[in-house]
Each structure stands twice: as C-alpha cells, then as structure tokens.
Coordinates of C-alpha atoms in Angstrom, one line a residue:
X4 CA 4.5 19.8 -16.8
X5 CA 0.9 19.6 -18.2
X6 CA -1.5 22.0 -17.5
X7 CA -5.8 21.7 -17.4
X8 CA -7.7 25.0 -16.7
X9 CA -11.2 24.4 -15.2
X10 CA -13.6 27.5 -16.3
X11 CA -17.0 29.1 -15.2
X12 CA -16.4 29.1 -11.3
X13 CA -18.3 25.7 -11.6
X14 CA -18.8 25.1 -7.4
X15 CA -21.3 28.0 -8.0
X16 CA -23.3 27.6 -11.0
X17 CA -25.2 30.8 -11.1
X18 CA -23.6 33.6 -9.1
X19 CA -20.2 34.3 -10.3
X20 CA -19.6 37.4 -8.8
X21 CA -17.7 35.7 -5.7
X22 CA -14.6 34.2 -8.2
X23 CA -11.6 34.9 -7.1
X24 CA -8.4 35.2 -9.5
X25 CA -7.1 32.6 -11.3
X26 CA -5.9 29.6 -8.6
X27 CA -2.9 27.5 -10.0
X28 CA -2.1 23.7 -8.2
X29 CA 0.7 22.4 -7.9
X30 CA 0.8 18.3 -7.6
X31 CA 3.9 16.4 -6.7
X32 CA 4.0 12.6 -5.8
X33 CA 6.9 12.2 -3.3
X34 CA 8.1 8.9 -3.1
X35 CA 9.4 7.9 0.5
X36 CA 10.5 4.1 -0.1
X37 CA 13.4 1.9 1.2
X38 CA 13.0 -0.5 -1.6
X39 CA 16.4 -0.1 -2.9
X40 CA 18.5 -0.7 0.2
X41 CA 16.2 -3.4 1.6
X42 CA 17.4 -5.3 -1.7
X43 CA 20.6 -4.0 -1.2
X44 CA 20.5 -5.4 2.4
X45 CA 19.1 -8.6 2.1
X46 CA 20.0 -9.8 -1.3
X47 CA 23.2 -8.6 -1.6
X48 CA 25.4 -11.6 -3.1
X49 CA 26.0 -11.8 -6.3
X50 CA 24.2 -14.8 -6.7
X51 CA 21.2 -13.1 -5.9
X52 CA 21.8 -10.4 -7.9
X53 CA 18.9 -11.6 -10.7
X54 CA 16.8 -12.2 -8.5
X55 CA 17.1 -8.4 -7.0
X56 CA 16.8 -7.0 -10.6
X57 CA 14.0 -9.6 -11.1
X58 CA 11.9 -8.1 -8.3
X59 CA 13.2 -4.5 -8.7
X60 CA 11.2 -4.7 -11.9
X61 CA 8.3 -6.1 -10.6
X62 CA 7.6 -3.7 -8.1
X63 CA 8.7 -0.6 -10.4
X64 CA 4.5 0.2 -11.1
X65 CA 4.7 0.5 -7.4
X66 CA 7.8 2.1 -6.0
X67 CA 7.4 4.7 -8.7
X68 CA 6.7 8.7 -8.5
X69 CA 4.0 9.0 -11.4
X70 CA 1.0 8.7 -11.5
X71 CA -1.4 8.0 -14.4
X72 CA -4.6 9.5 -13.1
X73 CA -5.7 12.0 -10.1
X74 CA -9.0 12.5 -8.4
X75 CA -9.5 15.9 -6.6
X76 CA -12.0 16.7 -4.3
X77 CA -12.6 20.3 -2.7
X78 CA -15.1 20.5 0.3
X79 CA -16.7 23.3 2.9
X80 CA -14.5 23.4 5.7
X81 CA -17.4 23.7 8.2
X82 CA -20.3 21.5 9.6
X83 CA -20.1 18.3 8.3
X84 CA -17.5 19.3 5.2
X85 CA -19.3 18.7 2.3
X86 CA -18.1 18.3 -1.2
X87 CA -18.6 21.4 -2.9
X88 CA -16.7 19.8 -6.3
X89 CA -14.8 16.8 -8.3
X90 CA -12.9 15.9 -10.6
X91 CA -11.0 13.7 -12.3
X92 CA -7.7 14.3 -14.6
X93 CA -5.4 11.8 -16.0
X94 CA -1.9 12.9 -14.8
X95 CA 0.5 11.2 -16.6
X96 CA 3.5 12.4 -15.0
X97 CA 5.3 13.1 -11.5
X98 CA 4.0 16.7 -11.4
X99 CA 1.4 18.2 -12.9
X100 CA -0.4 21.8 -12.9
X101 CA -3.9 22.9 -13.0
X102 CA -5.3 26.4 -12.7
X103 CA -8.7 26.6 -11.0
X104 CA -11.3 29.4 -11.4
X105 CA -13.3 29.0 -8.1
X106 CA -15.7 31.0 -5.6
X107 CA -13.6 32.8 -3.2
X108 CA -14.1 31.1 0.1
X109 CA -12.0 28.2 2.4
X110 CA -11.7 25.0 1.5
X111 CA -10.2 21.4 2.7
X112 CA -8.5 19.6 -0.5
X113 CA -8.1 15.9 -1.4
X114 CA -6.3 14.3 -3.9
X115 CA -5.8 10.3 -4.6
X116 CA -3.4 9.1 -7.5
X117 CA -3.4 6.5 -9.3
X118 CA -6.8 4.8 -8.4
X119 CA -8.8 4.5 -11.5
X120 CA -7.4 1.3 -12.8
X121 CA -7.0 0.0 -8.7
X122 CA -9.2 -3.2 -9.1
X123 CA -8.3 -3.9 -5.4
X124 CA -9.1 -0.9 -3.7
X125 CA -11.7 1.8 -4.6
X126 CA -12.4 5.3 -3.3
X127 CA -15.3 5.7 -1.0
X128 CA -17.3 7.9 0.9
X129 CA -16.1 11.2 -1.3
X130 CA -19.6 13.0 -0.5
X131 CA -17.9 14.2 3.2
X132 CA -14.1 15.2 3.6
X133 CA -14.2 13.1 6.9
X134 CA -16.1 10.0 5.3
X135 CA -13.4 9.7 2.0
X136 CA -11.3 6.8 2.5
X137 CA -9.8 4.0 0.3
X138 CA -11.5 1.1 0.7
X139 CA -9.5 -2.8 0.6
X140 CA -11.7 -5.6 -1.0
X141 CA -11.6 -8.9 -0.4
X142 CA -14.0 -12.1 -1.7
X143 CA -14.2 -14.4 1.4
X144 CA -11.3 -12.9 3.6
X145 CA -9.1 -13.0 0.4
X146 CA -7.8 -10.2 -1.7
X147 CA -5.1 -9.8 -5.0
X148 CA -2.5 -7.7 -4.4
X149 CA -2.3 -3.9 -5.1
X150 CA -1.2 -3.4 -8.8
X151 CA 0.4 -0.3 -8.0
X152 CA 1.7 2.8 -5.8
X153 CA -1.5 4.7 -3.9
X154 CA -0.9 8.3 -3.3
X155 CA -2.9 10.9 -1.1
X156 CA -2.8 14.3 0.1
X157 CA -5.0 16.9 1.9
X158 CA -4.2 20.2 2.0
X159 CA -6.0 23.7 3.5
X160 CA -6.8 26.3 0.9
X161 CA -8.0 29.9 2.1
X162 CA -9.3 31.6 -1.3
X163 CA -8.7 35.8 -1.3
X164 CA -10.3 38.1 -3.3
X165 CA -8.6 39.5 -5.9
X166 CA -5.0 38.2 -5.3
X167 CA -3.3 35.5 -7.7
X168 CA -2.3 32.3 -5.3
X169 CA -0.5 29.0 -5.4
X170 CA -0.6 25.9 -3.8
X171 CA 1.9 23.1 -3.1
X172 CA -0.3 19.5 -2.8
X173 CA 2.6 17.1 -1.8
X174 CA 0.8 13.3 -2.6
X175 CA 2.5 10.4 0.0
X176 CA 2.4 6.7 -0.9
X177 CA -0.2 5.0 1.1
X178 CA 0.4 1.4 0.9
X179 CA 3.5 -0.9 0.5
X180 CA 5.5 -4.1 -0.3
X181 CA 6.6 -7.6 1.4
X182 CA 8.6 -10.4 0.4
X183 CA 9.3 -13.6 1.4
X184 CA 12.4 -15.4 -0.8
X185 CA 12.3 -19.4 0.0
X186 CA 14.9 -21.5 -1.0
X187 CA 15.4 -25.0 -1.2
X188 CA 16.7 -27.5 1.2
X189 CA 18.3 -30.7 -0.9
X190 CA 16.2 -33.1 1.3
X191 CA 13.1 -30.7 0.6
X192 CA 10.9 -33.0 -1.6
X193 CA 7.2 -31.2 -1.9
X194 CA 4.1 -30.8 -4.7
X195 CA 3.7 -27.5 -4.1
X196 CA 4.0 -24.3 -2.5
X197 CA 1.6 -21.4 -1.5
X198 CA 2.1 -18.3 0.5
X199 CA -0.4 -15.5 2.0
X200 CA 0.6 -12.7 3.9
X201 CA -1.8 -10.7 6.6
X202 CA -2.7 -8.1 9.0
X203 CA -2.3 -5.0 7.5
X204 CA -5.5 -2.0 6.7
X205 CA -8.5 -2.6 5.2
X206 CA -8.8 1.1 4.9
X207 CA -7.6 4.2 4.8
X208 CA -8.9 7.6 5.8
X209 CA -7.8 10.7 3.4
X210 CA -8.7 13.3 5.5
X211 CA -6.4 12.5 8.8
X212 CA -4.1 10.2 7.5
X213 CA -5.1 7.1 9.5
X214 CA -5.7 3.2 8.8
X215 CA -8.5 1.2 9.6
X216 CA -8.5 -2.1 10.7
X217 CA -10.9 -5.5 10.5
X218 CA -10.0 -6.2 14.3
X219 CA -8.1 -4.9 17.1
X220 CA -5.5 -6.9 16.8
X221 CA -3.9 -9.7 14.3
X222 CA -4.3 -12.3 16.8
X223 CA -8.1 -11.9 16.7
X224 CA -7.6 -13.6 12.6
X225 CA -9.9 -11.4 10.9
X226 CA -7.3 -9.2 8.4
X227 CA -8.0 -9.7 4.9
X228 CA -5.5 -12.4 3.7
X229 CA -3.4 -11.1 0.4
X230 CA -2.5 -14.0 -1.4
X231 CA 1.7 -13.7 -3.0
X232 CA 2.9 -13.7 -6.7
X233 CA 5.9 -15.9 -7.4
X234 CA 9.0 -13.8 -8.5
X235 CA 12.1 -16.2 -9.5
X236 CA 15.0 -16.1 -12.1
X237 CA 16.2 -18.9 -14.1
X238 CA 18.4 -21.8 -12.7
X239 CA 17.6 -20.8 -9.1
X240 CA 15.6 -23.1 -6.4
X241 CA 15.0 -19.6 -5.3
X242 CA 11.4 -17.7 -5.1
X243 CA 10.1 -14.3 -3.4
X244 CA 6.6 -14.4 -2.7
X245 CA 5.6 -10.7 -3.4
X246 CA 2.6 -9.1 -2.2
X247 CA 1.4 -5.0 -2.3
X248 CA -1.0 -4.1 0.4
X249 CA -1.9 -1.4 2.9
X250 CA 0.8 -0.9 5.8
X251 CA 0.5 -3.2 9.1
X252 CA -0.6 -1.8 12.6
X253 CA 2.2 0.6 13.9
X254 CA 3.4 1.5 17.5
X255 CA 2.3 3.5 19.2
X256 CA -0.8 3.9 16.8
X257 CA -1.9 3.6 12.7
X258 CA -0.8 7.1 12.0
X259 CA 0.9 7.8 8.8
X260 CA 4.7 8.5 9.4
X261 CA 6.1 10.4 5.8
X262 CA 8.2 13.0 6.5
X263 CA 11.2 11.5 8.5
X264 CA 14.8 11.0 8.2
X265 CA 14.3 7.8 9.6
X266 CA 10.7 6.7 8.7
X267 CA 11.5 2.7 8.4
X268 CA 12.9 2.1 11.9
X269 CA 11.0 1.2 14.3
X270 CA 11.2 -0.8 17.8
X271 CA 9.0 -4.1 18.4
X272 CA 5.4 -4.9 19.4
X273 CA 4.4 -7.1 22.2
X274 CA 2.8 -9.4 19.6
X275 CA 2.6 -9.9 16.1
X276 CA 1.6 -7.3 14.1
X277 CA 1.8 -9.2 10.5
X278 CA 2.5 -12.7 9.0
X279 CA 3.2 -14.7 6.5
X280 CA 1.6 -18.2 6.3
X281 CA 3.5 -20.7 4.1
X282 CA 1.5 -23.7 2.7
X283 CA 3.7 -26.8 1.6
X284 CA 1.9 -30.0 0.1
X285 CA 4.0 -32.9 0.4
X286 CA 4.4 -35.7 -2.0
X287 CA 1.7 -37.8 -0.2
X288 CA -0.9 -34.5 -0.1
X289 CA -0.6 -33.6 3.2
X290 CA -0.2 -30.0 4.2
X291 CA 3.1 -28.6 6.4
X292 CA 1.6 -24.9 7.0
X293 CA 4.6 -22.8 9.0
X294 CA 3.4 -19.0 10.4
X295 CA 6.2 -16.4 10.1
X296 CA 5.5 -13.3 12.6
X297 CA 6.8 -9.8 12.4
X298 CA 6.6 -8.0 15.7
X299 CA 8.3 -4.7 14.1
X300 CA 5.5 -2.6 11.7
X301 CA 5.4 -2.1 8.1
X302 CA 5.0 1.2 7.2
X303 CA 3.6 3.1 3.5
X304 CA 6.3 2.9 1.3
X305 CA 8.2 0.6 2.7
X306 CA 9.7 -3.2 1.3
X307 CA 10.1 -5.4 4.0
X308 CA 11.7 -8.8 2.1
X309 CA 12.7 -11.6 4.9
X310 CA 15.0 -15.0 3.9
X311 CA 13.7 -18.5 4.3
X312 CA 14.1 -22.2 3.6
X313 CA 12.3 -25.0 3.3
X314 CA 13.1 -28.0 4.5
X315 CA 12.4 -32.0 4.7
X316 CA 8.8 -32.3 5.8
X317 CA 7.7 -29.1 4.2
X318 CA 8.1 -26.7 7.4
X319 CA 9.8 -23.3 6.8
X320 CA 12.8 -22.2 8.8
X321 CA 14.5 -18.4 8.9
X322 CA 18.1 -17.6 10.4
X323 CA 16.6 -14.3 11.1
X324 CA 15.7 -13.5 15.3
X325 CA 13.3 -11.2 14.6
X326 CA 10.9 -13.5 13.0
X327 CA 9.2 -15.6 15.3
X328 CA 8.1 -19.4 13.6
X329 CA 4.9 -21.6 14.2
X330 CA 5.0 -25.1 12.6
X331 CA 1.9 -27.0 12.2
X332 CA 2.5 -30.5 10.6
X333 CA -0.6 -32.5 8.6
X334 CA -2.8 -29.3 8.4
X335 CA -5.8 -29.5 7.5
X336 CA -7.6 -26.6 5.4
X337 CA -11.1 -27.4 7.5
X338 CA -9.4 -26.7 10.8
X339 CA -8.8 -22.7 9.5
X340 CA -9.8 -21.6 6.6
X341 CA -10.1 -22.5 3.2
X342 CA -6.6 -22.7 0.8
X343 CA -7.1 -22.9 -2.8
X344 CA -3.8 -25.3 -4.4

C-alpha cells in the first residue's frame, strides 16, 4: 500500500490555526464486472475457447481493479460547491493511502482513476462539485474506444477538531464493454467488413452518479458512434468486434446501479436502447449494412458479447430473440452518414 502525505494545510494558505489532525484516505477500486461468465456463457465450446482467452486479454486494461493514476478533488459543501483543492497522484495499485493535513471544516470528495492517459475522454468542469463530469469526444459523430477501466467515487467528509479520522473512498467502474463475434457462412463471399456500435453516454456526472446523453432517445441518431477493434485467433473465420464505451440508457432512468447482487439483469425497453451497425462490402463494392438492436441496457462494468453470422449477400443474421435485425441491401454511405473502408 503506498502512502503520499500532503503538508502545510494547503486549502488555507495563510491561517493554519484551523488544521485539524492528521486525515488518512483510504482508496479502493471495486470491480463489479460480469466479464467472466458472459464469456463463460456465450463462448463456451471448446472451439471457442482461443477466442475467449484472446479477448479475455484484450479487455484485461479494462476489467481490471488498479489504477495507474488518481485525481482528487475536495470542495465546500455549500452554495455553489466550489473547489477548495486538487490533486493529482499516480496510484499504481488497487489501493492506496494518503494522509491529508487540512482546515477543519465539511467537505464533498471526488476521485477519478485512471484518466490521465484517457485520450477518449477527459475530465471537465472540476471548478464546481456539481459541474465535474467526464466528458466523451468524438471527431464528426465518431469516437475510439476507451483504452481502459474509468473509476469514480464521491464521498462526504465532516473534518473535527482535534480527533484522528479515516475515510473509506470506494471508486466504481464507470464505463463498459460489447462484443459482437461474426462468423462465416460458406456461401459468404465479401471485401470487407466494418462494425460500429452506438447509443450509450456522452457523459458522466461525478457528483450524482448520472449519464448524459446527445438525445433523448437512440432512435433520434445522434449518439456518438464508437467504431470496433477486431479480436480473432488463428485458423478461425471467427471475429469479435470489441468496443469500450460509456454504459447505454437504462430503465427506468441513467442512474448508476453498483452495489447489487444482481446488477446485470435487467428487463427490456420499449425500443432500442443500443446497436450495432455491421457494414459488409461485397465483391462488386456495394454495401449490405444490417442494424442489430438491444432493447435490454448495458450497464458500467458490464460485457455484453452477442453471436452472429454472415451470410450470402453480406446481411448479418443472429439465432438470438432478443436482438432485433434491420437489413438494408445496396447501402449507400450518402443516404446516412459517412463510413470510412
């Protein structure tokens, strides 16, 4: 467990007599995931078993408890909450400790993990408790995916005089994982394959635990688009499409569900809540684009992986009922929006 002390009751530069005792922190990421069983569940035949290991390690800088950096923000807990002080400490572990030497007085807490090196995402709005949020980017409605596990907590601290306190900070992963494995018809002859996946946050507020969203609803089309990295073994017609983003709309609302026994299961929408949109160019160039809609919501931490194949004429077929399928043959790029092969 590593330990940082900062000295000097820095939130007050000049009057010092208000310090309390030494304040020690306690920071813990707590991983919530169902990454193992969903690959447990849905690739669970030996011959897929490569594959599983094959994306097991390629989501293990994302379904992982440690986190390399933390930034810590303490603010007044009245008015409009300013920030009363900052910092930033690399971590480098799955718990860490800090002691803190600061005014006695009430504060609200904030902590993110593992965002310094997030070239995806960046903290924002860290002047006001209720204005810090994590912030999705996007260069013409498209974004990379997440290169790894987001964590967050908030957390009430009441500063005594005089009396020696600790404090537990519990940090919760805030975004999560899909997959889409495609195999292979034999009749399947096609150029080239891409796949996007879309409607989840564009946001996310520290201080209450909520997402924020580019519309109301997916079917309005203007979520960010998160375009899929290729995961696939040797010998196998097989490939999962694997994206990290921010968690899709929930039901009844976007709050954050962590703490659970069951924190994956969860009924279905009305409508769509998330996608993924398969592009297959055929021999000839044209474009076979198939929609595959997920009316149940995809929650932070979770790794949602659905089964898919490709047949003759490029369109994309699942055996599963809870994924609904929209074929469009000849699509043209113009008629939507703009697909880079």
């Amino acid at each position: 467990m590593g330990a940082a002390a900062f000295t000097g009751c820095r939130f007050i530069d000049e009057d010092l007599s208000g310090c309390g005792a030494p304040l020690t922190v306690d920071y813990q990421l707590r991983l919530v995931t169902n990454m193992r069983m969903e690959l447990e569940t849905v690739l669970s035949l030996n011959a897929d078993l490569e594959l599983s290991t094959a994306l097991e390690t390629y989501l293990e800088g994302v379904f992982t408890d440690y986190a390399r950096d933390v930034d810590l923000s303490f603010y007044d807990t009245q008015g409009d909450m300013p920030i009363l002080e900052h910092m930033s400490e690399t971590m480098d572990a799955t718990q860490s400790s800090y002691t803190l030497y600061i005014p006695v007085r009430n504060y609200m807490h904030t902590c993110v993990a593992n965002i310094a090196q997030a070239s995806q995402v960046s903290l924002e709005g860290k002047d006001f408790c209720r204005t810090g949020r994590l912030v999705q980017h996007a260069v013409d409605g498209v974004a990379d995916p997440h290169e790894s596990g987001l964590f967050t907590a908030r957390k009430r601290m009441d500063i005594l005089a005089g009396v020696d306190q600790r404090f537990d900070v519990h940090l919760f992963m805030a975004n999560a994982a899909t997959g889409l494995v495609l195999d292979k018809d034999p009749d399947a002859n096609y150029k080239d394959i891409r796949v996007e996946v879309t409607g989840f946050a564009d946001g996310f507020n520290i201080a209450d635990s909520t997402y924020t969203y580019a519309a109301a609803s997916l079917s309005e089309g203007k979520d960010i688009r998160f375009r899929t990295h290729p995961v696939q073994v040797e010998n196998s017609d097989e490939v999962c499409y694997t994206s990290v983003h921010f968690p899709s709309r929930d039901l009844p609302d976007s709050k954050t569900v962590i703490e659970t026994e069951e924190p994956f299961i969860a009924g279905e929408a009305d409508e769509a809540l998330w996608e993924w949109i398969v592009y297959v160019v055929l021999e000839d160039g044209t474009i076979t684009r198939t929609t595959l809609s997920i009316r149940t919501p995809l929650r932070a931490g979770q790794f949602k992986i659905v089964r898919a194949m490709v047949y003759e004429g490029g369109t994309v077929s699942t055996s599963n009922p809870l994924v609904g399928v929209s074929v469009t043959l000849d699509w043209q790029p113009g008629s939507d929006h703009q697909v880079e092969f």
